[in-house]
Structure formats: C-alpha cells, structure tokens
DNA sequence: CTTAGGG
DNA sequence: CCCTAAG
C-alpha cells in the first residue's frame, strides 16, 4: 500500500507521510538475515525431512493411514513426531525419559512397507573402521549400512567427530568462554543425534550404546540413498557399531507406512533454540554472508556451506554439496578449514586435514595452485596434503581512493562471499576437471604416486554445480551466489531529497579490471545499469562459468586468533546518512527493520542494527560540537534534521509509552498534530 | 526475529 | 560494530 497522503505533524516544518508498519507476512527479511536461512541441519531434522520425503513418495503407492495420532505405542517416549508433511512436532514433556532408550538422545524409527525403491548404486563403502553386524544377509542391507556409515563419515568429515565429543565433552569444551554457544551446540548435536532402530532392537538400545547417527544435510537435497532402506519392504534389521556406538537400522513390518522420529529432548525450543543460537553465533561470526571461521569454535561451529538449509524441505536451495562417497578418512569437515590450516602454519596439521602424520614438510614455495601430495598408504588410503586450493575467479572493483588495506579486505571479503555462499570442491586431474563424483580414486587414477602434481583442487560456487533451474528458473529463489554478483545498490528513495544519491556514478562492468576471457555465468545486463554508491566498495565476485582459472593464493598470514574478526568497518557516506535520516523522518525511530527495508534494502552490509547504531551515533554527533566530530563530516543540515527527527520521535515514543502505561485516552496529547493518525 | 541499549 | 537481554 502506497500512501500518498502526507500529514503535517507540525514538526520542524517537514511532513511525514504515514507509513503503516509492514504486515509481518509481507515483510521480507533483510539480507542480513539470510545467513540464518541456511544453517546446519541437525540429524533429526534431516531424518524428519527425509521421512517427509519418504512419506510423500510412499503415499502414491500406499494407501497410508498414517496420521499424527497413529502412534506406535512402543515408541511413544520420544518427543519428535514425524507427521506426513515431514514436520517435526514436539511431543509432550511427559513423554520423555521413559523407556529403555532414555539415554539415547534420539530414536528414529523407520517403518515402511511399500516401496519399490532400491538402494542407490554406490553402496560400496569401505568399512575400514568399525564393524558391521548384519542380521540379515541381504545385499541391500549391506549397502544400506554402507550408506549410513558413509553418511556418518561424511558427517564427521564435515563437522568433526561429534559423536565422541558429545559423549565425553572435554572440560575445556565445557568451560570455554564460548561455553554458552558450545553448550548450545552440543545440546543441539545431541538433539540431532539419532538412532535408527527397528522395533525388534528396542531392547538393545541401552545406555552404553549411545546411538548417534549423523546424517549429512545433503542427504535430503540429494535424495540420498539412505532412504532406500526405509522403503524396503519387510526390511531386516541391521546394525553396525562405530566408535563404540551402534547404529541400528530396521524397519517394521507391522508398522504403518511412515517414519517416526522421536527424541528425548523436551521442548521444541530445546531442540531448536540451540541451533538458532548457533546460527546466530555463526551468523555473527560470519558477518552475515562472509565466511569466517572461528578457530576456537571450529570444533563446534559449522561453515555455512556445511550447514545445509534448515528448511530444506520447504524451500528451494542452491546449497547442496554433492553427496559423495566418503571412503576417505579425511577428518576435516570444511573447506575453509583446510584453507585456514594452510594459512595458519603453512601446512595442515595431521588433525586438520587427514590422518596422515606427514605434514607438509617440504619447503615448497607458495603455490597458487593446489599442490597435492599423495602417498600410498598400506591401508589403501590416499593421503592428501593440500598446500593451497584454488578459488574461483573474482571480480573486484574498488575506488581509486581505496587503500591497499581496504583492497585486501575487499578481496578477503570476496573470497569469503564466495565461500559463504557455498562452495564445492572441484577436482582437477591432469588439469582436467573430474566431474564424475562417483568414480573412485583408483578409477580416476588419483591414487597413484606418480600423480603427485597432477591433481589439484579448486573451490567453486555452488551455483556452478547446482542445476541451473534452481537459480535461474525461480527468481524468488535466487541463489546466494547470484545475489553476490549483484552490486550493492543505492537505496532508492522516493523523494527528491536524495539527489546526491543519484549522482552516484554508473558502474559498468568492462570486464577488464581483472583479466578475464571468460564469459560470466550471469548476464551483466542488469548489473550494468545498477548504481553503486561511490563508497560501497562494490564487491562483485563473478563466478566463472567453466573453469575456475583465476588463482588467488590464500593469505598465508591469517592467524587463527584473528579469524574471528569484526566486519570491516564501512563508514556511512553522506548519501547513506541522508537516506537514513530521510527514512527515520518518515518511519520514526524504533522501526529499524522498516528503515532498513525502505532505504537500505539492497545494502546488504547495512543491517537494521547498523542503522540503529548509526542513528545513535548521528544523534550523538549532532549533539557534540563540530570540533569533536570525526570522520567524514556530515552536513549540518543533516545533523539538524537528525536532531529534529530524534526529538520528534522521542517525544512521540514517550507519548505512546505514556498512553500505554496510563491506558489509552487517559493521557491526552496536547498536540493533536503530533499524533500519528491512523491510516488504513 | 526485532528492538533497545550498553560495551 | 559487537553483544545480548527482552519482547
């Protein structure tokens, strides 16, 4: 609703249009919040979503009478109930702490009778660790186990060995200064742990076999074969142990055709909140969309790309690490850690990259390409020591007046932006991209010693990997990377106040700032006409459509302790201040979200908190003497408006508050003009 | 998630 | 800018 009506509030002469608060439903979250839209998905959610998929798929073939109330009595201790839509519903608190599996944080029961699904092909998993016990000789179930185990490895590769950590959190882990978050994370992971089991195995679920099954987020997106067993008719039970834990799989022949997820946690908040806290923490650490890792937290925090998407089952996503067979025993869980591992000490620690004890001992000169050292191990594992890794081509534009330091930061941000948007690891063998993820290393020829230097890795935005329809077909589901390709736009204001904004130079993309002979994946037609504020330090990573050729050596001097860094300081320009002032004049203080949407919607780096803070400092600046002010001088005219608006809205807020306190109507406003009329 | 306010 | 309590 656009309100043309303007009402004179008799306040310093300017008129304030009545702008109703945007309905919640139509409000769009600012870019700042996008970071929360992806996040780590704990296993139970994945399973729940998986269940939803299974249900939907089985619905066609089965006249399912599954319903919410159709609970399996024997498994009613849980908290999460899986309904047919894949929604996870919290059960009552009283329902927990009962039953034989009270110690198990989660129990997931799988029941499925009707399915024609078969396990997906790549079920050959190297069971180099743990043992497998199969109650049934079915080949399928071997594959099932293989897949589950593969997923567990995958999970551990990504997130670390949480199953162990959860069971025995170290003191340091508990007492860390970030204990709160970590505990939250721990709780979450605990909540996210799951147990597959069949009803016939219920009695085996004891305190000792604390069953934890981690499922990769990609499980859902990629329609992993892990679901296959659940579709299998009259599935036998299977179990395997790992790290002393047992994962049991089973399906109930006597059960209805849906999957139940149950857990022992109490409230849904206990289930969700920690994750959200973690997300928040992650978001903070990652500064919205930039991928920053926190060394201290690296064991309990997850990189965005590893996080998957919390509401993956409801919305499209451009994330999605390809599911791959993780026959390797690489311990590290995120790409960036590998990178940081390189940057911190010049080489990967054996802990951080692989279980290979050999660190990068040779004094290789810094290489811009991925150097890989392979060593054939006796257990047929290929050991990698990655010196560096390529990242995709970047397109960076900074004003001439930018400092070298800001250039560095910009590049760093660009890198982080790409990584933060999700990245795949591309594998180049003999300079040729290995596209088939299902090929084994042996098949690819990577496992040979003579291929030491023939292999390289590169990071590439997920958009290059994701089906184009995901990003292109649906404008509303614009993928992160494509958003990143958009320049920061000048806030579009609807009044002539902001003439200076429109003086912003038109930024084009000649494509020659950084040598590039590749066409961009994205059409520049739109971005060409977009305006960029002069000080916006436009950051435009342009993913390469074919190969990531540009090589950007990873900084060698990033200390871990500095990795949790603040966002780069980006002083407000006069234009921005003007936009802010204008918006606040219209909307008032206390509606920063609306201010953000109105005037800074496209300025991803300005959050509503930033705007609020800026307003705070503006008020302060306007209060102090000009000699005391620092930074780019703000025109006095603007400061006057700041003071005026601040005074007005403070008064207005006070009145509102007074009215609230005394009850409406009790405290009559003397200035009728100061009241904001109700506009409908 | 937003707002508000201290650091 | 960060952090976080409070709603």
Coordinates of C-alpha atoms in Angstrom, one line a residue, chain A residues 14-510:
Chain A
X14 CA 8.6 18.8 7.3
X15 CA 5.9 16.5 6.5
X16 CA 5.8 13.0 7.5
X17 CA 3.9 10.5 5.5
X18 CA 2.0 7.9 7.2
X19 CA 3.6 4.6 6.6
X20 CA 2.0 1.7 8.2
X21 CA 4.1 -0.9 9.6
X22 CA 4.5 -3.5 7.0
X23 CA 2.5 -6.6 7.7
X24 CA 4.5 -9.3 9.0
X25 CA 3.5 -11.6 6.2
X26 CA 4.8 -9.4 3.6
X27 CA 7.9 -8.3 5.3
X28 CA 10.9 -9.5 3.9
X29 CA 13.8 -10.2 5.9
X30 CA 16.8 -8.2 5.1
X31 CA 19.8 -9.7 3.6
X32 CA 21.5 -9.7 6.9
X33 CA 19.2 -12.4 8.0
X34 CA 19.8 -14.6 5.1
X35 CA 22.6 -16.2 6.8
X36 CA 20.1 -17.8 9.1
X37 CA 18.3 -19.3 6.3
X38 CA 20.9 -21.8 5.8
X39 CA 22.4 -23.4 8.7
X40 CA 23.4 -26.6 10.0
X41 CA 20.7 -29.1 10.0
X42 CA 20.8 -31.4 12.8
X43 CA 20.3 -35.0 12.1
X44 CA 16.9 -35.3 13.4
X45 CA 15.6 -32.7 11.2
X46 CA 17.2 -34.3 8.3
X47 CA 15.7 -37.5 9.2
X48 CA 12.4 -35.9 9.7
X49 CA 12.6 -34.3 6.4
X50 CA 13.7 -37.5 5.0
X51 CA 10.7 -39.0 6.5
X52 CA 8.6 -36.5 4.9
X53 CA 10.1 -37.3 1.6
X54 CA 9.6 -40.9 2.1
X55 CA 6.0 -40.4 3.1
X56 CA 5.3 -38.4 0.1
X57 CA 6.9 -40.9 -2.1
X58 CA 5.2 -43.7 -0.5
X59 CA 1.9 -42.1 -0.5
X60 CA 1.4 -42.8 -4.1
X61 CA 2.0 -46.4 -3.7
X62 CA 0.4 -47.0 -0.4
X63 CA -3.0 -46.2 1.0
X64 CA -1.4 -44.9 4.0
X65 CA -3.5 -44.4 7.0
X66 CA -0.6 -42.8 8.8
X67 CA -1.6 -39.9 10.8
X68 CA -0.4 -37.9 13.6
X69 CA -2.4 -39.7 16.1
X70 CA -1.4 -43.0 14.8
X71 CA 1.4 -43.5 17.1
X72 CA 3.3 -46.5 17.8
X73 CA 2.9 -47.2 21.5
X74 CA 6.2 -48.9 21.9
X75 CA 7.9 -45.7 20.7
X76 CA 5.9 -43.1 22.4
X77 CA 8.7 -41.9 24.6
X78 CA 10.1 -39.6 22.0
X79 CA 9.5 -36.0 21.6
X80 CA 9.5 -35.6 17.9
X81 CA 6.8 -36.9 16.0
X82 CA 7.0 -37.1 12.3
X83 CA 3.9 -36.3 10.5
X84 CA 3.2 -36.8 7.0
X85 CA 4.4 -33.5 5.9
X86 CA 7.7 -34.1 7.3
X87 CA 7.1 -31.6 10.0
X88 CA 8.8 -32.2 13.3
X89 CA 6.5 -31.8 16.1
X90 CA 7.4 -31.7 19.6
X91 CA 5.8 -34.1 21.9
X92 CA 4.9 -33.5 25.4
X93 CA 7.5 -33.3 28.0
X94 CA 5.9 -36.1 30.0
X95 CA 6.6 -38.4 27.2
X96 CA 10.3 -38.3 27.6
X97 CA 12.6 -40.0 29.9
X98 CA 10.7 -43.1 29.6
X99 CA 11.5 -46.3 28.0
X100 CA 14.6 -48.2 27.5
X101 CA 16.3 -45.7 25.3
X102 CA 16.2 -42.9 27.7
X103 CA 19.8 -42.3 27.3
X104 CA 19.6 -42.1 23.6
X105 CA 19.1 -38.7 22.6
X106 CA 17.0 -39.6 19.7
X107 CA 15.3 -42.5 18.4
X108 CA 14.2 -42.7 14.9
X109 CA 12.0 -45.5 14.0
X110 CA 11.6 -46.3 10.5
X111 CA 8.7 -48.1 9.2
X112 CA 7.9 -48.6 5.7
X113 CA 6.3 -51.4 3.8
X114 CA 5.6 -50.2 0.4
X115 CA 8.4 -49.2 -1.7
X116 CA 9.9 -50.0 -4.9
X117 CA 13.0 -48.1 -4.1
X118 CA 16.2 -49.7 -4.3
X119 CA 19.4 -48.6 -2.7
X120 CA 21.3 -46.4 -4.9
X121 CA 24.2 -47.7 -6.7
X122 CA 27.2 -46.5 -4.8
X123 CA 26.8 -48.6 -1.8
X124 CA 30.2 -49.9 -1.9
X125 CA 31.6 -48.5 1.2
X126 CA 34.9 -49.2 2.7
X127 CA 34.3 -50.3 6.2
X128 CA 37.7 -49.7 7.3
X129 CA 36.6 -48.8 10.7
X130 CA 34.0 -50.2 12.9
X131 CA 32.4 -53.4 12.4
X132 CA 29.3 -54.4 10.8
X133 CA 26.9 -56.9 12.0
X134 CA 24.1 -57.8 9.9
X135 CA 21.1 -59.7 11.0
X136 CA 20.2 -60.5 7.5
X137 CA 22.3 -61.4 4.6
X138 CA 20.6 -59.2 2.3
X139 CA 22.9 -57.4 0.0
X140 CA 20.7 -54.5 0.1
X141 CA 21.2 -54.1 3.7
X142 CA 24.9 -54.2 3.4
X143 CA 24.5 -51.4 1.1
X144 CA 22.3 -49.7 3.5
X145 CA 24.8 -50.0 6.2
X146 CA 27.4 -48.8 3.9
X147 CA 25.5 -45.8 3.0
X148 CA 24.7 -44.9 6.6
X149 CA 28.2 -45.4 7.5
X150 CA 29.2 -43.3 4.6
X151 CA 26.9 -40.6 5.8
X152 CA 28.4 -40.8 9.2
X153 CA 31.8 -40.5 7.9
X154 CA 30.7 -37.7 5.8
X155 CA 29.2 -36.0 8.8
X156 CA 32.2 -36.4 10.8
X157 CA 34.3 -35.2 8.0
X158 CA 32.4 -32.1 7.9
X159 CA 31.6 -31.5 11.5
X160 CA 34.1 -33.4 13.4
X161 CA 33.7 -36.4 15.4
X162 CA 30.8 -35.2 17.4
X163 CA 29.6 -38.4 18.5
X164 CA 32.6 -38.9 20.6
X165 CA 32.7 -35.4 21.7
X166 CA 29.2 -35.4 22.7
X167 CA 29.6 -38.4 24.9
X168 CA 32.6 -37.0 26.6
X169 CA 32.9 -33.3 26.2
X170 CA 36.2 -32.1 27.4
X171 CA 36.4 -29.8 30.3
X172 CA 37.8 -27.2 28.1
X173 CA 35.0 -27.7 25.9
X174 CA 32.6 -27.1 28.7
X175 CA 34.4 -24.3 30.4
X176 CA 35.3 -22.4 27.3
X177 CA 34.4 -18.8 27.3
X178 CA 32.1 -19.6 24.5
X179 CA 30.6 -22.2 26.6
X180 CA 27.2 -20.9 26.1
X181 CA 27.2 -21.4 22.4
X182 CA 29.1 -24.5 22.6
X183 CA 26.7 -26.0 25.0
X184 CA 24.0 -25.0 22.8
X185 CA 25.7 -26.6 20.0
X186 CA 26.4 -29.6 22.0
X187 CA 22.9 -29.8 23.0
X188 CA 21.9 -29.4 19.5
X189 CA 24.1 -32.0 18.3
X190 CA 22.9 -34.2 21.0
X191 CA 19.4 -33.4 20.0
X192 CA 20.4 -34.0 16.5
X193 CA 21.8 -37.4 17.1
X194 CA 19.7 -40.1 16.1
X195 CA 19.2 -43.7 16.3
X196 CA 17.8 -45.8 13.7
X197 CA 16.4 -48.9 15.0
X198 CA 13.9 -51.5 14.4
X199 CA 11.4 -52.4 16.9
X200 CA 13.0 -55.7 17.4
X201 CA 16.0 -54.0 18.5
X202 CA 14.4 -51.8 21.0
X203 CA 15.7 -53.7 23.9
X204 CA 19.2 -53.5 22.8
X205 CA 19.2 -49.8 23.0
X206 CA 20.9 -49.2 26.2
X207 CA 22.8 -46.5 27.9
X208 CA 26.0 -47.9 26.7
X209 CA 25.3 -47.9 23.1
X210 CA 24.6 -44.3 22.9
X211 CA 23.4 -44.3 19.5
X212 CA 24.2 -41.4 17.3
X213 CA 23.7 -41.2 13.7
X214 CA 24.6 -38.2 11.8
X215 CA 23.2 -37.6 8.5
X216 CA 24.6 -35.1 6.1
X217 CA 22.4 -32.3 5.1
X218 CA 22.9 -33.3 1.6
X219 CA 21.1 -36.3 2.4
X220 CA 17.9 -34.5 1.8
X221 CA 18.8 -32.4 -1.0
X222 CA 20.3 -35.1 -3.0
X223 CA 17.8 -37.7 -2.2
X224 CA 20.3 -39.8 -0.7
X225 CA 20.1 -43.5 -0.9
X226 CA 19.9 -43.6 2.8
X227 CA 16.2 -43.5 2.4
X228 CA 16.2 -46.6 0.4
X229 CA 16.0 -48.9 3.3
X230 CA 13.0 -47.2 4.6
X231 CA 11.2 -48.0 1.5
X232 CA 12.2 -51.5 1.5
X233 CA 9.5 -54.0 2.2
X234 CA 9.9 -56.1 5.2
X235 CA 13.3 -54.8 5.8
X236 CA 15.5 -56.8 8.0
X237 CA 17.4 -55.1 10.8
X238 CA 20.9 -54.1 10.6
X239 CA 23.3 -52.5 12.9
X240 CA 26.9 -51.6 12.9
X241 CA 29.0 -50.0 15.5
X242 CA 31.3 -47.2 15.2
X243 CA 33.3 -45.6 17.9
X244 CA 31.6 -47.8 20.3
X245 CA 28.2 -46.6 19.2
X246 CA 25.8 -48.6 17.4
X247 CA 23.7 -47.6 14.6
X248 CA 20.8 -49.8 14.0
X249 CA 18.6 -49.9 11.1
X250 CA 15.4 -51.5 10.8
X251 CA 12.0 -51.2 9.6
X252 CA 8.9 -52.5 11.0
X253 CA 6.9 -55.0 9.1
X254 CA 4.0 -54.3 11.3
X255 CA 4.1 -50.6 11.2
X256 CA 2.3 -48.1 9.2
X257 CA 4.0 -46.5 6.3
X258 CA 5.6 -43.7 7.8
X259 CA 8.6 -42.9 9.7
X260 CA 8.6 -41.7 13.2
X261 CA 11.2 -39.6 14.7
X262 CA 11.3 -39.4 18.3
X263 CA 13.6 -37.9 20.7
X264 CA 14.2 -37.5 24.3
X265 CA 14.6 -33.8 24.4
X266 CA 11.9 -31.9 25.9
X267 CA 10.6 -28.9 24.3
X268 CA 10.8 -27.9 20.8
X269 CA 12.7 -24.9 22.0
X270 CA 15.3 -27.1 23.4
X271 CA 15.5 -28.6 20.1
X272 CA 15.5 -25.5 18.1
X273 CA 16.9 -22.8 20.1
X274 CA 20.4 -24.1 20.4
X275 CA 20.6 -24.4 16.8
X276 CA 19.3 -20.9 16.3
X277 CA 21.7 -19.7 18.9
X278 CA 24.4 -21.5 17.0
X279 CA 23.1 -20.0 13.8
X280 CA 23.2 -16.6 15.3
X281 CA 26.6 -17.1 16.5
X282 CA 27.6 -18.4 13.2
X283 CA 25.9 -15.5 11.5
X284 CA 27.7 -13.1 13.7
X285 CA 31.0 -14.8 13.2
X286 CA 30.4 -14.9 9.5
X287 CA 29.3 -11.4 9.3
X288 CA 26.2 -12.1 7.5
X289 CA 27.4 -13.7 4.4
X290 CA 31.1 -13.8 4.7
X291 CA 32.6 -16.9 5.6
X292 CA 34.7 -16.5 8.6
X293 CA 35.8 -19.3 10.7
X294 CA 36.3 -19.2 14.3
X295 CA 39.3 -21.2 15.3
X296 CA 38.2 -21.5 18.9
X297 CA 34.8 -22.6 17.8
X298 CA 35.8 -24.6 14.9
X299 CA 35.0 -27.8 16.6
X300 CA 31.5 -26.9 17.2
X301 CA 30.6 -24.5 14.6
X302 CA 30.0 -25.2 11.1
X303 CA 30.7 -23.4 8.0
X304 CA 27.7 -22.2 6.2
X305 CA 28.2 -24.4 3.3
X306 CA 28.2 -27.3 5.5
X307 CA 25.2 -26.2 7.2
X308 CA 22.7 -27.1 4.6
X309 CA 19.4 -25.3 4.8
X310 CA 17.2 -25.5 7.8
X311 CA 14.1 -25.5 5.9
X312 CA 15.4 -27.5 3.2
X313 CA 12.2 -29.4 2.9
X314 CA 10.2 -26.4 2.3
X315 CA 12.2 -24.2 0.2
X316 CA 14.5 -24.5 -2.7
X317 CA 18.0 -24.1 -2.1
X318 CA 21.1 -23.5 -4.0
X319 CA 23.2 -25.1 -1.5
X320 CA 23.9 -28.7 -1.8
X321 CA 27.2 -30.2 -1.6
X322 CA 27.1 -33.1 -3.7
X323 CA 26.8 -36.3 -2.0
X324 CA 29.9 -38.2 -2.5
X325 CA 31.3 -41.4 -1.2
X326 CA 33.4 -40.7 1.6
X327 CA 35.6 -43.6 1.7
X328 CA 38.4 -41.5 2.7
X329 CA 39.2 -40.8 6.2
X330 CA 39.8 -37.2 5.9
X331 CA 38.9 -35.7 9.1
X332 CA 38.5 -32.2 8.2
X333 CA 35.0 -31.0 7.8
X334 CA 35.2 -27.9 5.9
X335 CA 37.0 -26.4 3.1
X336 CA 37.8 -23.3 4.7
X337 CA 39.5 -25.1 7.5
X338 CA 41.7 -26.6 5.1
X339 CA 42.5 -23.3 3.8
X340 CA 43.0 -21.8 7.1
X341 CA 45.0 -24.7 8.1
X342 CA 47.3 -23.8 5.4
X343 CA 47.4 -20.2 6.3
X344 CA 48.0 -20.6 9.9
X345 CA 51.0 -22.6 10.0
X346 CA 51.9 -23.2 6.4
X347 CA 50.7 -26.7 6.4
X348 CA 48.0 -28.8 7.5
X349 CA 48.1 -30.4 10.7
X350 CA 47.5 -34.0 10.6
X351 CA 44.4 -33.4 12.6
X352 CA 43.0 -30.9 10.4
X353 CA 43.4 -32.4 7.0
X354 CA 43.9 -36.1 7.1
X355 CA 45.0 -38.7 9.4
X356 CA 48.3 -38.7 7.6
X357 CA 51.0 -37.9 10.0
X358 CA 53.0 -36.4 7.3
X359 CA 52.8 -32.8 7.3
X360 CA 53.9 -30.6 4.6
X361 CA 57.5 -30.8 5.3
X362 CA 58.9 -29.6 2.1
X363 CA 59.6 -26.0 1.8
X364 CA 57.5 -25.6 -1.3
X365 CA 57.4 -22.1 -2.5
X366 CA 54.0 -20.7 -2.1
X367 CA 52.0 -22.1 -4.9
X368 CA 48.9 -20.6 -6.2
X369 CA 47.6 -23.8 -7.4
X370 CA 46.6 -26.7 -5.3
X371 CA 49.5 -28.9 -4.7
X372 CA 48.8 -32.3 -3.6
X373 CA 50.9 -34.9 -2.1
X374 CA 49.9 -38.3 -2.3
X375 CA 51.2 -41.2 -0.5
X376 CA 50.1 -44.7 -0.9
X377 CA 49.3 -46.0 2.5
X378 CA 49.3 -49.5 3.4
X379 CA 45.6 -49.4 4.1
X380 CA 44.9 -48.3 0.5
X381 CA 44.1 -44.9 1.7
X382 CA 45.3 -41.9 -0.2
X383 CA 46.8 -39.3 1.9
X384 CA 46.5 -35.7 0.9
X385 CA 48.4 -32.8 2.0
X386 CA 46.9 -29.8 0.3
X387 CA 49.1 -26.8 0.2
X388 CA 46.6 -24.5 -1.1
X389 CA 43.4 -24.5 -3.0
X390 CA 42.2 -22.5 -5.9
X391 CA 39.2 -20.3 -5.6
X392 CA 37.1 -19.1 -8.4
X393 CA 37.7 -16.1 -10.4
X394 CA 36.9 -12.9 -8.6
X395 CA 35.8 -9.6 -9.9
X396 CA 36.6 -6.9 -7.6
X397 CA 36.1 -3.2 -8.0
X398 CA 37.3 -0.6 -5.6
X399 CA 37.5 3.1 -5.9
X400 CA 40.8 4.6 -6.8
X401 CA 41.0 6.1 -3.4
X402 CA 40.8 2.8 -1.7
X403 CA 43.6 1.9 0.4
X404 CA 45.7 -1.1 0.0
X405 CA 44.3 -2.3 3.2
X406 CA 40.8 -2.0 2.1
X407 CA 41.7 -3.7 -1.1
X408 CA 43.0 -6.6 0.9
X409 CA 39.9 -6.7 2.9
X410 CA 37.8 -6.5 -0.1
X411 CA 39.5 -9.4 -1.6
X412 CA 39.1 -11.3 1.5
X413 CA 35.5 -10.5 1.6
X414 CA 35.1 -11.5 -1.9
X415 CA 36.6 -14.8 -1.2
X416 CA 34.5 -15.2 1.9
X417 CA 31.5 -14.2 0.0
X418 CA 32.0 -16.9 -2.5
X419 CA 32.8 -19.4 0.1
X420 CA 30.0 -18.2 2.3
X421 CA 27.6 -18.7 -0.5
X422 CA 28.5 -22.2 -0.6
X423 CA 31.3 -23.8 -2.5
X424 CA 32.1 -27.0 -4.0
X425 CA 35.4 -28.6 -4.3
X426 CA 36.4 -29.2 -7.8
X427 CA 39.0 -31.8 -8.6
X428 CA 41.3 -31.3 -11.4
X429 CA 43.3 -34.2 -12.6
X430 CA 45.9 -33.5 -15.2
X431 CA 44.3 -30.2 -15.5
X432 CA 41.1 -31.7 -16.4
X433 CA 38.1 -31.5 -14.3
X434 CA 36.9 -34.6 -12.8
X435 CA 33.2 -34.4 -13.0
X436 CA 32.1 -37.8 -12.1
X437 CA 31.8 -37.8 -8.4
X438 CA 31.1 -41.5 -8.3
X439 CA 34.4 -42.6 -9.7
X440 CA 36.8 -43.9 -7.2
X441 CA 40.2 -42.5 -6.8
X442 CA 41.6 -45.7 -8.3
X443 CA 39.4 -45.4 -11.3
X444 CA 40.4 -41.8 -11.7
X445 CA 44.0 -42.7 -11.3
X446 CA 44.4 -40.4 -8.4
X447 CA 45.7 -43.0 -6.1
X448 CA 48.9 -43.4 -7.9
X449 CA 52.1 -42.0 -6.5
X450 CA 53.2 -40.6 -9.8
X451 CA 50.2 -38.3 -9.8
X452 CA 51.5 -36.1 -7.2
X453 CA 51.3 -33.0 -9.2
X454 CA 48.6 -33.9 -11.5
X455 CA 45.9 -33.3 -9.1
X456 CA 44.6 -30.0 -7.9
X457 CA 41.5 -28.7 -6.2
X458 CA 39.6 -25.6 -6.6
X459 CA 36.7 -24.1 -4.9
X460 CA 33.7 -23.2 -7.0
X461 CA 30.5 -21.5 -6.1
X462 CA 27.7 -23.9 -5.7
X463 CA 25.8 -22.2 -8.4
X464 CA 28.1 -23.7 -10.8
X465 CA 27.2 -27.1 -9.6
X466 CA 23.6 -26.7 -8.9
X467 CA 21.2 -27.3 -11.6
X468 CA 20.7 -24.0 -13.4
X469 CA 17.0 -24.2 -13.0
X470 CA 17.4 -23.8 -9.3
X471 CA 19.0 -20.5 -9.7
X472 CA 17.6 -19.2 -12.9
X473 CA 14.3 -20.7 -13.1
X474 CA 12.9 -19.2 -10.0
X475 CA 13.6 -15.6 -9.3
X476 CA 12.4 -15.8 -5.8
X477 CA 14.9 -18.5 -5.0
X478 CA 17.8 -16.6 -6.2
X479 CA 20.8 -18.4 -5.1
X480 CA 23.3 -16.8 -2.9
X481 CA 26.0 -16.6 -5.4
X482 CA 23.9 -14.9 -8.0
X483 CA 23.0 -12.4 -5.4
X484 CA 26.5 -11.8 -4.7
X485 CA 27.0 -10.9 -8.2
X486 CA 24.7 -8.0 -7.8
X487 CA 26.3 -4.8 -6.8
X488 CA 25.2 -3.0 -3.8
X489 CA 22.5 -0.8 -4.9
X490 CA 21.9 2.7 -3.9
X491 CA 18.9 3.0 -1.7
X492 CA 16.1 4.2 -3.8
X493 CA 14.3 6.9 -2.3
X494 CA 11.1 8.4 -3.4
X495 CA 11.8 11.9 -2.8
X496 CA 14.0 14.5 -4.2
X497 CA 15.9 14.8 -1.1
X498 CA 18.4 12.4 -2.1
X499 CA 19.8 13.9 -5.2
X500 CA 23.2 13.2 -4.2
X501 CA 22.4 9.5 -4.3
X502 CA 21.6 9.7 -7.8
X503 CA 24.8 11.3 -8.5
X504 CA 26.4 8.0 -7.9
X505 CA 28.5 7.0 -10.8
X506 CA 27.2 4.5 -13.1
X507 CA 29.2 1.5 -12.8
X508 CA 29.8 -0.7 -15.7
X509 CA 31.5 -4.0 -16.0
X510 CA 34.1 -3.7 -18.6

